Amino acid sequence: MSGPEELYVVLRGRATFTLDGREVDGPAGTLVYVHDPAVARMAVPAEPDTAVLAISGTPGLEYRVATWERTDIDPGGP
């Protein structure tokens, strides 16, 4: 398997996640982990002011800061 795994954290409100056609209700505090990068996924807010944090990473690979992230972190950087 290659590609990123993803973890979604519902910070506030409620979101509806669809994973390969299966719906998952996500009230605040819910964690949704997607191990298989081939899984089709979608999330939509089910309440106003919903906030979801998405974290992505590829197992075995070191995290690398993207160029646009470096620019935002260090305006004097490359």
PDB file of N, CA and C in Angstrom:
ATOM      1  N   MET A   1       0.844  -1.177   0.000  1.00  0.00           N
ATOM      2  CA  MET A   1       0.000   0.000   0.000  1.00  0.00           C
ATOM      3  C   MET A   1       0.882   1.230   0.000  1.00  0.00           C
ATOM      4  N   SER A   2       0.508   2.245  -0.769  1.00  0.00           N
ATOM      5  CA  SER A   2       1.260   3.488  -0.786  1.00  0.00           C
ATOM      6  C   SER A   2       0.286   4.645  -0.692  1.00  0.00           C
ATOM      7  N   GLY A   3       0.827   5.804  -0.380  1.00  0.00           N
ATOM      8  CA  GLY A   3      -0.032   6.973  -0.252  1.00  0.00           C
ATOM      9  C   GLY A   3      -0.325   7.274   1.196  1.00  0.00           C
ATOM     10  N   PRO A   4      -0.981   8.393   1.437  1.00  0.00           N
ATOM     11  CA  PRO A   4      -1.188   8.843   2.816  1.00  0.00           C
ATOM     12  C   PRO A   4      -2.341   8.153   3.534  1.00  0.00           C
ATOM     13  N   GLU A   5      -2.156   8.049   4.835  1.00  0.00           N
ATOM     14  CA  GLU A   5      -3.255   7.704   5.737  1.00  0.00           C
ATOM     15  C   GLU A   5      -3.797   9.045   6.215  1.00  0.00           C
ATOM     16  N   GLU A   6      -5.045   9.070   6.665  1.00  0.00           N
ATOM     17  CA  GLU A   6      -5.616  10.335   7.141  1.00  0.00           C
ATOM     18  C   GLU A   6      -6.383  10.128   8.436  1.00  0.00           C
ATOM     19  N   LEU A   7      -6.302  11.144   9.278  1.00  0.00           N
ATOM     20  CA  LEU A   7      -7.056  11.183  10.517  1.00  0.00           C
ATOM     21  C   LEU A   7      -7.830  12.488  10.513  1.00  0.00           C
ATOM     22  N   TYR A   8      -9.130  12.397  10.749  1.00  0.00           N
ATOM     23  CA  TYR A   8      -9.987  13.575  10.828  1.00  0.00           C
ATOM     24  C   TYR A   8     -10.465  13.709  12.267  1.00  0.00           C
ATOM     25  N   VAL A   9     -10.430  14.934  12.790  1.00  0.00           N
ATOM     26  CA  VAL A   9     -10.879  15.226  14.147  1.00  0.00           C
ATOM     27  C   VAL A   9     -11.971  16.281  14.051  1.00  0.00           C
ATOM     28  N   VAL A  10     -13.158  15.954  14.527  1.00  0.00           N
ATOM     29  CA  VAL A  10     -14.250  16.933  14.525  1.00  0.00           C
ATOM     30  C   VAL A  10     -14.068  17.803  15.770  1.00  0.00           C
ATOM     31  N   LEU A  11     -13.654  19.038  15.555  1.00  0.00           N
ATOM     32  CA  LEU A  11     -13.361  19.947  16.663  1.00  0.00           C
ATOM     33  C   LEU A  11     -14.620  20.565  17.248  1.00  0.00           C
ATOM     34  N   ARG A  12     -15.552  20.921  16.387  1.00  0.00           N
ATOM     35  CA  ARG A  12     -16.828  21.476  16.873  1.00  0.00           C
ATOM     36  C   ARG A  12     -17.892  21.212  15.818  1.00  0.00           C
ATOM     37  N   GLY A  13     -19.131  21.243  16.263  1.00  0.00           N
ATOM     38  CA  GLY A  13     -20.250  20.997  15.359  1.00  0.00           C
ATOM     39  C   GLY A  13     -20.444  19.511  15.106  1.00  0.00           C
ATOM     40  N   ARG A  14     -20.812  19.180  13.879  1.00  0.00           N
ATOM     41  CA  ARG A  14     -21.067  17.787  13.485  1.00  0.00           C
ATOM     42  C   ARG A  14     -20.812  17.676  11.991  1.00  0.00           C
ATOM     43  N   ALA A  15     -20.150  16.598  11.597  1.00  0.00           N
ATOM     44  CA  ALA A  15     -19.869  16.354  10.182  1.00  0.00           C
ATOM     45  C   ALA A  15     -20.374  14.970   9.803  1.00  0.00           C
ATOM     46  N   THR A  16     -20.727  14.817   8.549  1.00  0.00           N
ATOM     47  CA  THR A  16     -21.096  13.509   8.016  1.00  0.00           C
ATOM     48  C   THR A  16     -19.979  13.084   7.070  1.00  0.00           C
ATOM     49  N   PHE A  17     -19.342  11.964   7.399  1.00  0.00           N
ATOM     50  CA  PHE A  17     -18.274  11.409   6.581  1.00  0.00           C
ATOM     51  C   PHE A  17     -18.856  10.296   5.725  1.00  0.00           C
ATOM     52  N   THR A  18     -18.448  10.224   4.475  1.00  0.00           N
ATOM     53  CA  THR A  18     -18.831   9.116   3.604  1.00  0.00           C
ATOM     54  C   THR A  18     -17.544   8.409   3.193  1.00  0.00           C
ATOM     55  N   LEU A  19     -17.430   7.131   3.581  1.00  0.00           N
ATOM     56  CA  LEU A  19     -16.243   6.324   3.315  1.00  0.00           C
ATOM     57  C   LEU A  19     -16.662   5.137   2.467  1.00  0.00           C
ATOM     58  N   ASP A  20     -16.262   5.149   1.198  1.00  0.00           N
ATOM     59  CA  ASP A  20     -16.667   4.101   0.251  1.00  0.00           C
ATOM     60  C   ASP A  20     -18.176   3.864   0.283  1.00  0.00           C
ATOM     61  N   GLY A  21     -18.941   4.957   0.345  1.00  0.00           N
ATOM     62  CA  GLY A  21     -20.399   4.872   0.300  1.00  0.00           C
ATOM     63  C   GLY A  21     -21.066   4.668   1.651  1.00  0.00           C
ATOM     64  N   ARG A  22     -20.305   4.402   2.697  1.00  0.00           N
ATOM     65  CA  ARG A  22     -20.866   4.198   4.041  1.00  0.00           C
ATOM     66  C   ARG A  22     -20.809   5.506   4.819  1.00  0.00           C
ATOM     67  N   GLU A  23     -21.943   5.954   5.341  1.00  0.00           N
ATOM     68  CA  GLU A  23     -21.990   7.211   6.089  1.00  0.00           C
ATOM     69  C   GLU A  23     -21.631   6.994   7.554  1.00  0.00           C
ATOM     70  N   VAL A  24     -20.861   7.936   8.079  1.00  0.00           N
ATOM     71  CA  VAL A  24     -20.455   7.925   9.486  1.00  0.00           C
ATOM     72  C   VAL A  24     -20.808   9.286  10.065  1.00  0.00           C
ATOM     73  N   ASP A  25     -21.608   9.285  11.128  1.00  0.00           N
ATOM     74  CA  ASP A  25     -21.977  10.522  11.811  1.00  0.00           C
ATOM     75  C   ASP A  25     -20.820  10.931  12.705  1.00  0.00           C
ATOM     76  N   GLY A  26     -20.459  12.209  12.683  1.00  0.00           N
ATOM     77  CA  GLY A  26     -19.330  12.681  13.469  1.00  0.00           C
ATOM     78  C   GLY A  26     -19.630  13.915  14.282  1.00  0.00           C
ATOM     79  N   PRO A  27     -20.165  13.729  15.503  1.00  0.00           N
ATOM     80  CA  PRO A  27     -20.336  14.891  16.384  1.00  0.00           C
ATOM     81  C   PRO A  27     -18.968  15.343  16.909  1.00  0.00           C
ATOM     82  N   ALA A  28     -18.915  16.530  17.512  1.00  0.00           N
ATOM     83  CA  ALA A  28     -17.670  17.057  18.070  1.00  0.00           C
ATOM     84  C   ALA A  28     -16.998  15.997  18.945  1.00  0.00           C
ATOM     85  N   GLY A  29     -15.688  15.859  18.775  1.00  0.00           N
ATOM     86  CA  GLY A  29     -14.922  14.878  19.539  1.00  0.00           C
ATOM     87  C   GLY A  29     -14.685  13.570  18.791  1.00  0.00           C
ATOM     88  N   THR A  30     -15.331  13.399  17.648  1.00  0.00           N
ATOM     89  CA  THR A  30     -15.181  12.172  16.869  1.00  0.00           C
ATOM     90  C   THR A  30     -13.843  12.162  16.132  1.00  0.00           C
ATOM     91  N   LEU A  31     -13.206  10.991  16.097  1.00  0.00           N
ATOM     92  CA  LEU A  31     -12.005  10.762  15.302  1.00  0.00           C
ATOM     93  C   LEU A  31     -12.359   9.763  14.209  1.00  0.00           C
ATOM     94  N   VAL A  32     -11.983  10.067  12.976  1.00  0.00           N
ATOM     95  CA  VAL A  32     -12.207   9.143  11.860  1.00  0.00           C
ATOM     96  C   VAL A  32     -10.842   8.876  11.238  1.00  0.00           C
ATOM     97  N   TYR A  33     -10.404   7.616  11.275  1.00  0.00           N
ATOM     98  CA  TYR A  33      -9.100   7.225  10.753  1.00  0.00           C
ATOM     99  C   TYR A  33      -9.290   6.439   9.462  1.00  0.00           C
ATOM    100  N   VAL A  34      -8.605   6.865   8.407  1.00  0.00           N
ATOM    101  CA  VAL A  34      -8.677   6.181   7.114  1.00  0.00           C
ATOM    102  C   VAL A  34      -7.285   5.627   6.820  1.00  0.00           C
ATOM    103  N   HIS A  35      -7.136   4.320   6.984  1.00  0.00           N
ATOM    104  CA  HIS A  35      -5.838   3.649   6.797  1.00  0.00           C
ATOM    105  C   HIS A  35      -5.533   3.425   5.321  1.00  0.00           C
ATOM    106  N   ASP A  36      -6.536   3.050   4.552  1.00  0.00           N
ATOM    107  CA  ASP A  36      -6.353   2.679   3.151  1.00  0.00           C
ATOM    108  C   ASP A  36      -6.530   3.900   2.249  1.00  0.00           C
ATOM    109  N   PRO A  37      -5.466   4.328   1.540  1.00  0.00           N
ATOM    110  CA  PRO A  37      -5.592   5.511   0.685  1.00  0.00           C
ATOM    111  C   PRO A  37      -6.549   5.310  -0.491  1.00  0.00           C
ATOM    112  N   ALA A  38      -6.922   4.077  -0.791  1.00  0.00           N
ATOM    113  CA  ALA A  38      -7.841   3.814  -1.903  1.00  0.00           C
ATOM    114  C   ALA A  38      -9.305   4.067  -1.524  1.00  0.00           C
ATOM    115  N   VAL A  39      -9.579   4.233  -0.237  1.00  0.00           N
ATOM    116  CA  VAL A  39     -10.953   4.462   0.215  1.00  0.00           C
ATOM    117  C   VAL A  39     -11.418   5.836  -0.256  1.00  0.00           C
ATOM    118  N   ALA A  40     -12.522   5.867  -0.997  1.00  0.00           N
ATOM    119  CA  ALA A  40     -13.125   7.141  -1.410  1.00  0.00           C
ATOM    120  C   ALA A  40     -13.716   7.790  -0.173  1.00  0.00           C
ATOM    121  N   ARG A  41     -13.418   9.062   0.030  1.00  0.00           N
ATOM    122  CA  ARG A  41     -13.894   9.730   1.244  1.00  0.00           C
ATOM    123  C   ARG A  41     -14.380  11.133   0.948  1.00  0.00           C
ATOM    124  N   MET A  42     -15.327  11.541   1.779  1.00  0.00           N
ATOM    125  CA  MET A  42     -15.884  12.880   1.666  1.00  0.00           C
ATOM    126  C   MET A  42     -16.434  13.256   3.035  1.00  0.00           C
ATOM    127  N   ALA A  43     -16.360  14.517   3.372  1.00  0.00           N
ATOM    128  CA  ALA A  43     -16.940  15.002   4.625  1.00  0.00           C
ATOM    129  C   ALA A  43     -17.685  16.294   4.339  1.00  0.00           C
ATOM    130  N   VAL A  44     -18.868  16.411   4.917  1.00  0.00           N
ATOM    131  CA  VAL A  44     -19.651  17.638   4.780  1.00  0.00           C
ATOM    132  C   VAL A  44     -20.158  18.044   6.156  1.00  0.00           C
ATOM    133  N   PRO A  45     -20.236  19.345   6.420  1.00  0.00           N
ATOM    134  CA  PRO A  45     -20.757  19.775   7.714  1.00  0.00           C
ATOM    135  C   PRO A  45     -22.242  19.436   7.829  1.00  0.00           C
ATOM    136  N   ALA A  46     -22.633  18.962   8.993  1.00  0.00           N
ATOM    137  CA  ALA A  46     -24.037  18.650   9.251  1.00  0.00           C
ATOM    138  C   ALA A  46     -24.677  19.708  10.143  1.00  0.00           C
ATOM    139  N   GLU A  47     -23.865  20.632  10.650  1.00  0.00           N
ATOM    140  CA  GLU A  47     -24.336  21.736  11.479  1.00  0.00           C
ATOM    141  C   GLU A  47     -23.541  22.982  11.097  1.00  0.00           C
ATOM    142  N   PRO A  48     -24.121  24.164  11.323  1.00  0.00           N
ATOM    143  CA  PRO A  48     -23.359  25.396  11.080  1.00  0.00           C
ATOM    144  C   PRO A  48     -22.138  25.465  12.004  1.00  0.00           C
ATOM    145  N   ASP A  49     -21.112  26.165  11.580  1.00  0.00           N
ATOM    146  CA  ASP A  49     -19.901  26.414  12.360  1.00  0.00           C
ATOM    147  C   ASP A  49     -19.153  25.126  12.729  1.00  0.00           C
ATOM    148  N   THR A  50     -19.227  24.133  11.870  1.00  0.00           N
ATOM    149  CA  THR A  50     -18.497  22.880  12.086  1.00  0.00           C
ATOM    150  C   THR A  50     -17.043  23.087  11.692  1.00  0.00           C
ATOM    151  N   ALA A  51     -16.129  22.527  12.494  1.00  0.00           N
ATOM    152  CA  ALA A  51     -14.696  22.591  12.186  1.00  0.00           C
ATOM    153  C   ALA A  51     -14.111  21.192  12.276  1.00  0.00           C
ATOM    154  N   VAL A  52     -13.389  20.791  11.225  1.00  0.00           N
ATOM    155  CA  VAL A  52     -12.754  19.472  11.179  1.00  0.00           C
ATOM    156  C   VAL A  52     -11.279  19.667  10.861  1.00  0.00           C
ATOM    157  N   LEU A  53     -10.415  19.031  11.634  1.00  0.00           N
ATOM    158  CA  LEU A  53      -8.979  19.043  11.398  1.00  0.00           C
ATOM    159  C   LEU A  53      -8.613  17.764  10.658  1.00  0.00           C
ATOM    160  N   ALA A  54      -7.892  17.888   9.549  1.00  0.00           N
ATOM    161  CA  ALA A  54      -7.449  16.727   8.778  1.00  0.00           C
ATOM    162  C   ALA A  54      -5.929  16.619   8.887  1.00  0.00           C
ATOM    163  N   ILE A  55      -5.447  15.428   9.246  1.00  0.00           N
ATOM    164  CA  ILE A  55      -4.016  15.164   9.386  1.00  0.00           C
ATOM    165  C   ILE A  55      -3.676  14.021   8.446  1.00  0.00           C
ATOM    166  N   SER A  56      -2.649  14.210   7.627  1.00  0.00           N
ATOM    167  CA  SER A  56      -2.302  13.226   6.619  1.00  0.00           C
ATOM    168  C   SER A  56      -0.819  12.891   6.701  1.00  0.00           C
ATOM    169  N   GLY A  57      -0.482  11.632   6.456  1.00  0.00           N
ATOM    170  CA  GLY A  57       0.918  11.233   6.443  1.00  0.00           C
ATOM    171  C   GLY A  57       1.083   9.881   5.787  1.00  0.00           C
ATOM    172  N   THR A  58       2.271   9.646   5.247  1.00  0.00           N
ATOM    173  CA  THR A  58       2.574   8.372   4.612  1.00  0.00           C
ATOM    174  C   THR A  58       3.447   7.560   5.555  1.00  0.00           C
ATOM    175  N   PRO A  59       3.001   6.352   5.935  1.00  0.00           N
ATOM    176  CA  PRO A  59       3.788   5.520   6.849  1.00  0.00           C
ATOM    177  C   PRO A  59       5.202   5.291   6.316  1.00  0.00           C
ATOM    178  N   GLY A  60       6.187   5.418   7.207  1.00  0.00           N
ATOM    179  CA  GLY A  60       7.569   5.161   6.845  1.00  0.00           C
ATOM    180  C   GLY A  60       8.294   6.351   6.257  1.00  0.00           C
ATOM    181  N   LEU A  61       7.575   7.418   5.928  1.00  0.00           N
ATOM    182  CA  LEU A  61       8.217   8.612   5.374  1.00  0.00           C
ATOM    183  C   LEU A  61       8.251   9.715   6.418  1.00  0.00           C
ATOM    184  N   GLU A  62       9.377  10.375   6.492  1.00  0.00           N
ATOM    185  CA  GLU A  62       9.536  11.494   7.403  1.00  0.00           C
ATOM    186  C   GLU A  62       8.697  12.672   6.907  1.00  0.00           C
ATOM    187  N   TYR A  63       8.096  13.410   7.838  1.00  0.00           N
ATOM    188  CA  TYR A  63       7.315  14.586   7.461  1.00  0.00           C
ATOM    189  C   TYR A  63       8.245  15.660   6.919  1.00  0.00           C
ATOM    190  N   ARG A  64       7.863  16.246   5.802  1.00  0.00           N
ATOM    191  CA  ARG A  64       8.628  17.337   5.202  1.00  0.00           C
ATOM    192  C   ARG A  64       7.730  18.558   5.096  1.00  0.00           C
ATOM    193  N   VAL A  65       8.240  19.678   5.557  1.00  0.00           N
ATOM    194  CA  VAL A  65       7.490  20.925   5.488  1.00  0.00           C
ATOM    195  C   VAL A  65       7.464  21.399   4.039  1.00  0.00           C
ATOM    196  N   ALA A  66       6.264  21.694   3.538  1.00  0.00           N
ATOM    197  CA  ALA A  66       6.108  22.176   2.164  1.00  0.00           C
ATOM    198  C   ALA A  66       6.654  23.599   2.049  1.00  0.00           C
ATOM    199  N   THR A  67       7.019  23.990   0.849  1.00  0.00           N
ATOM    200  CA  THR A  67       7.560  25.326   0.609  1.00  0.00           C
ATOM    201  C   THR A  67       6.605  26.411   1.099  1.00  0.00           C
ATOM    202  N   TRP A  68       5.309  26.263   0.794  1.00  0.00           N
ATOM    203  CA  TRP A  68       4.351  27.292   1.217  1.00  0.00           C
ATOM    204  C   TRP A  68       4.238  27.344   2.735  1.00  0.00           C
ATOM    205  N   GLU A  69       4.442  26.215   3.415  1.00  0.00           N
ATOM    206  CA  GLU A  69       4.407  26.224   4.882  1.00  0.00           C
ATOM    207  C   GLU A  69       5.632  26.942   5.444  1.00  0.00           C
ATOM    208  N   ARG A  70       6.781  26.721   4.845  1.00  0.00           N
ATOM    209  CA  ARG A  70       8.009  27.403   5.304  1.00  0.00           C
ATOM    210  C   ARG A  70       7.868  28.906   5.140  1.00  0.00           C
ATOM    211  N   THR A  71       7.274  29.331   4.043  1.00  0.00           N
ATOM    212  CA  THR A  71       7.087  30.752   3.801  1.00  0.00           C
ATOM    213  C   THR A  71       6.187  31.373   4.866  1.00  0.00           C
ATOM    214  N   ASP A  72       5.119  30.639   5.218  1.00  0.00           N
ATOM    215  CA  ASP A  72       4.206  31.158   6.246  1.00  0.00           C
ATOM    216  C   ASP A  72       4.850  31.164   7.623  1.00  0.00           C
ATOM    217  N   ILE A  73       5.705  30.185   7.905  1.00  0.00           N
ATOM    218  CA  ILE A  73       6.339  30.075   9.219  1.00  0.00           C
ATOM    219  C   ILE A  73       7.477  31.080   9.346  1.00  0.00           C
ATOM    220  N   ASP A  74       8.321  31.179   8.303  1.00  0.00           N
ATOM    221  CA  ASP A  74       9.497  32.049   8.328  1.00  0.00           C
ATOM    222  C   ASP A  74       9.485  32.939   7.089  1.00  0.00           C
ATOM    223  N   PRO A  75       8.886  34.142   7.193  1.00  0.00           N
ATOM    224  CA  PRO A  75       8.787  35.021   6.034  1.00  0.00           C
ATOM    225  C   PRO A  75      10.148  35.349   5.409  1.00  0.00           C
ATOM    226  N   GLY A  76      11.235  35.211   6.164  1.00  0.00           N
ATOM    227  CA  GLY A  76      12.565  35.480   5.628  1.00  0.00           C
ATOM    228  C   GLY A  76      13.199  34.241   5.030  1.00  0.00           C
ATOM    229  N   GLY A  77      12.490  33.108   5.057  1.00  0.00           N
ATOM    230  CA  GLY A  77      13.035  31.835   4.566  1.00  0.00           C
ATOM    231  C   GLY A  77      13.089  31.773   3.054  1.00  0.00           C
ATOM    232  N   PRO A  78      13.411  30.575   2.535  1.00  0.00           N
ATOM    233  CA  PRO A  78      13.578  30.408   1.077  1.00  0.00           C
ATOM    234  C   PRO A  78      12.369  30.745   0.262  1.00  0.00           C
TER     235      PRO A  78
END
